[in-house]
Short mmCIF file of C-alpha atoms in Angstrom, two decimals:
data_model
loop_
_atom_site.label_atom_id
_atom_site.label_comp_id
_atom_site.label_asym_id
_atom_site.label_seq_id
_atom_site.Cartn_x
_atom_site.Cartn_y
_atom_site.Cartn_z
CA MET A 1 122.27 101.97 103.95
CA LEU A 2 118.71 102.88 103.01
CA MET A 3 119.91 103.48 99.45
CA ARG A 4 122.29 100.51 99.23
CA LYS A 5 119.97 97.72 100.41
CA ARG A 6 117.09 96.64 98.18
CA ALA A 7 113.64 95.22 98.86
CA TRP A 8 114.89 91.94 97.40
CA ASP A 9 117.59 91.76 100.09
CA ILE A 10 115.20 91.69 103.03
CA MET A 11 111.84 90.49 101.68
CA ARG A 12 110.21 87.37 103.09
CA ASP A 13 109.35 84.86 100.41
CA ASP A 14 107.52 82.61 102.87
CA TYR A 15 104.52 84.93 103.11
CA THR A 16 101.04 83.70 103.97
CA ARG A 17 98.82 82.75 101.02
CA VAL A 18 95.16 81.77 100.70
CA GLU A 19 93.06 80.92 97.68
CA ALA A 20 90.25 83.20 96.57
CA GLY A 21 86.95 81.69 97.55
CA SER A 22 88.34 80.30 100.81
CA GLY A 23 85.98 80.34 103.73
CA LEU A 24 86.32 82.68 106.67
CA VAL A 25 87.16 79.85 109.07
CA SER A 26 90.10 78.64 106.98
CA LEU A 27 91.36 82.22 106.58
CA ILE A 28 91.19 82.80 110.32
CA GLN A 29 93.11 79.58 110.95
CA VAL A 30 95.82 80.47 108.41
CA LEU A 31 96.25 83.98 109.84
CA LYS A 32 96.20 82.69 113.43
CA ASP A 33 98.98 80.21 112.60
CA ALA A 34 100.99 82.90 110.80
CA VAL A 35 100.71 85.40 113.67
CA SER A 36 101.55 82.68 116.20
CA GLU A 37 104.76 81.97 114.31
CA ASP A 38 105.62 85.64 113.72
CA ALA A 39 103.51 88.50 115.11
CA ASP A 40 104.38 90.73 112.13
CA ASN A 41 102.97 88.24 109.62
CA HIS A 42 99.38 89.50 109.83
CA ILE A 43 98.46 89.61 106.15
CA ALA A 44 97.44 86.93 103.68
CA VAL A 45 98.10 87.27 99.96
CA VAL A 46 95.06 85.98 98.08
CA VAL A 47 95.62 84.10 94.83
CA ASP A 48 93.24 82.44 92.38
CA GLU A 49 93.35 78.75 91.46
CA THR A 50 96.17 79.43 88.95
CA GLY A 51 98.25 81.26 91.56
CA LYS A 52 97.53 84.74 90.12
CA TYR A 53 97.52 87.59 92.65
CA LYS A 54 94.04 88.85 93.58
CA GLY A 55 94.66 91.07 96.62
CA VAL A 56 95.51 91.09 100.31
CA ILE A 57 93.47 90.40 103.45
CA THR A 58 94.74 91.63 106.80
CA MET A 59 93.77 90.44 110.25
CA TRP A 60 91.98 93.78 110.66
CA ASN A 61 89.81 93.01 107.62
CA VAL A 62 88.84 89.78 109.37
CA MET A 63 88.08 91.59 112.63
CA ARG A 64 85.81 94.06 110.79
CA LYS A 65 84.01 91.14 109.13
CA LEU A 66 83.52 89.43 112.48
CA GLU A 67 82.27 92.67 113.98
CA GLN A 68 79.67 92.93 111.21
CA CYS A 69 78.49 89.38 111.86
CA VAL A 70 78.56 89.44 115.64
CA PHE A 71 77.08 92.89 116.08
CA SER A 72 74.58 92.80 113.24
CA GLU A 73 71.06 93.82 114.13
CA ASP A 74 69.82 90.24 113.80
CA MET A 75 72.46 88.93 116.19
CA LEU A 76 71.80 91.69 118.72
CA LEU A 77 68.08 90.91 118.66
CA LYS A 78 68.87 87.26 119.40
CA TYR A 79 70.95 88.45 122.37
CA SER A 80 67.83 89.67 124.12
CA ASP A 81 67.71 86.51 126.21
CA GLY A 82 70.90 87.65 128.00
CA ASP A 83 72.97 84.64 127.00
CA TRP A 84 76.00 86.26 125.36
CA ASP A 85 77.81 82.94 124.84
CA ARG A 86 74.90 81.45 122.95
CA ALA A 87 74.49 84.60 120.84
CA PHE A 88 78.22 84.62 120.08
CA THR A 89 78.11 80.95 119.04
CA ARG A 90 75.18 81.68 116.72
CA ALA A 91 77.05 84.64 115.23
CA CYS A 92 80.18 82.57 114.65
CA LYS A 93 78.17 79.87 112.92
CA ALA A 94 76.46 82.48 110.75
CA CYS A 95 79.84 83.93 109.75
CA SER A 96 81.60 80.63 109.19
CA ASP A 97 80.06 80.05 105.77
CA LYS A 98 80.94 83.50 104.49
CA GLY A 99 83.59 83.78 101.82
CA VAL A 100 86.58 86.07 102.02
CA ASP A 101 86.46 87.67 98.59
CA ASP A 102 84.65 90.77 99.90
CA LEU A 103 87.57 91.37 102.30
CA LEU A 104 90.13 91.81 99.52
CA GLU A 105 92.20 94.97 99.38
CA ASP A 106 93.83 95.79 96.08
CA ASN A 107 95.22 99.27 96.74
CA VAL A 108 98.11 98.07 98.88
CA PRO A 109 101.74 99.15 99.17
CA SER A 110 103.82 97.49 96.47
CA VAL A 111 107.47 97.89 95.54
CA GLN A 112 109.82 96.43 92.96
CA PRO A 113 112.55 93.97 93.99
CA ASN A 114 115.32 96.44 93.12
CA ASP A 115 113.77 99.40 94.94
CA PRO A 116 116.04 100.73 97.69
CA LEU A 117 114.77 100.52 101.27
CA VAL A 118 114.09 104.25 101.29
CA VAL A 119 111.44 103.63 98.59
CA VAL A 120 109.99 100.79 100.67
CA VAL A 121 109.72 103.12 103.68
CA GLU A 122 108.08 105.79 101.48
CA SER A 123 105.54 103.17 100.39
CA PHE A 124 104.80 102.35 104.04
CA LEU A 125 104.21 106.03 104.79
CA LYS A 126 102.16 106.71 101.65
CA HIS A 127 99.76 103.85 102.41
CA ARG A 128 99.98 104.20 106.20
CA ARG A 129 100.96 100.55 106.53
CA GLY A 130 103.83 98.68 108.14
CA TRP A 131 104.31 96.31 105.21
CA ALA A 132 104.63 96.23 101.44
CA LEU A 133 104.38 93.55 98.78
CA VAL A 134 107.42 92.99 96.59
CA ARG A 135 106.01 92.51 93.09
CA GLU A 136 107.38 92.11 89.63
CA GLY A 137 105.34 91.66 86.49
CA GLY A 138 102.12 91.22 88.46
CA LYS A 139 103.61 88.39 90.52
CA VAL A 140 104.14 88.63 94.27
CA LEU A 141 107.72 87.67 95.15
CA GLY A 142 107.60 88.47 98.84
CA VAL A 143 106.60 90.81 101.64
CA VAL A 144 108.63 93.34 103.63
CA PHE A 145 107.47 94.28 107.13
CA LYS A 146 108.58 97.30 109.15
CA SER A 147 110.37 94.99 111.57
CA ASP A 148 112.52 93.72 108.67
CA ILE A 149 113.63 97.26 107.88
CA PHE A 150 114.21 98.05 111.54
CA LYS A 151 116.44 94.98 111.91
CA GLU A 152 118.55 96.08 108.94
CA VAL A 153 118.82 99.69 110.03
CA SER A 154 119.49 98.92 113.69
CA ARG A 155 122.17 96.38 112.82
CA ASP A 156 123.97 98.92 110.65
CA VAL A 157 123.60 101.75 113.19
CA LEU A 158 124.90 99.59 116.02
CA ALA A 159 127.78 98.35 113.88
CA GLN A 160 128.82 101.97 113.28
CA LEU A 161 128.45 103.08 116.90
CA THR A 162 129.83 100.14 118.85
#
């Protein structure tokens, strides 16, 4: 099964996209909506204005960025009055104008559409990620998440054993 099925067979072509240069607030909203719809869909593929692939931003990249803003030395000094809510609001406002381009990851797991699922799993393990982009000729065709592979494998295993 892992050799017969291909990345193309199980990839999601409705992956989350954002344009390079988007603001942090719009990225957070897009990722929040994506995760609300499907908890596995926690990455955004970043494209330029022509639709060319630039990189990937994960929800963890966003959390690190927020941590930098909220817990920066300036923000902590402003917290000295003991009003955490007010300090948090100030930090959010300070972060809201930040762009997302510095969050881009370009060394991400990528596979070809015809790669068997065993190659997709190897890519997950090599990059220590639970997802991989399906790319061809520099273009992103879709995304495969570990849950997609588990669904395929479990369906085949249960079909053989029940």
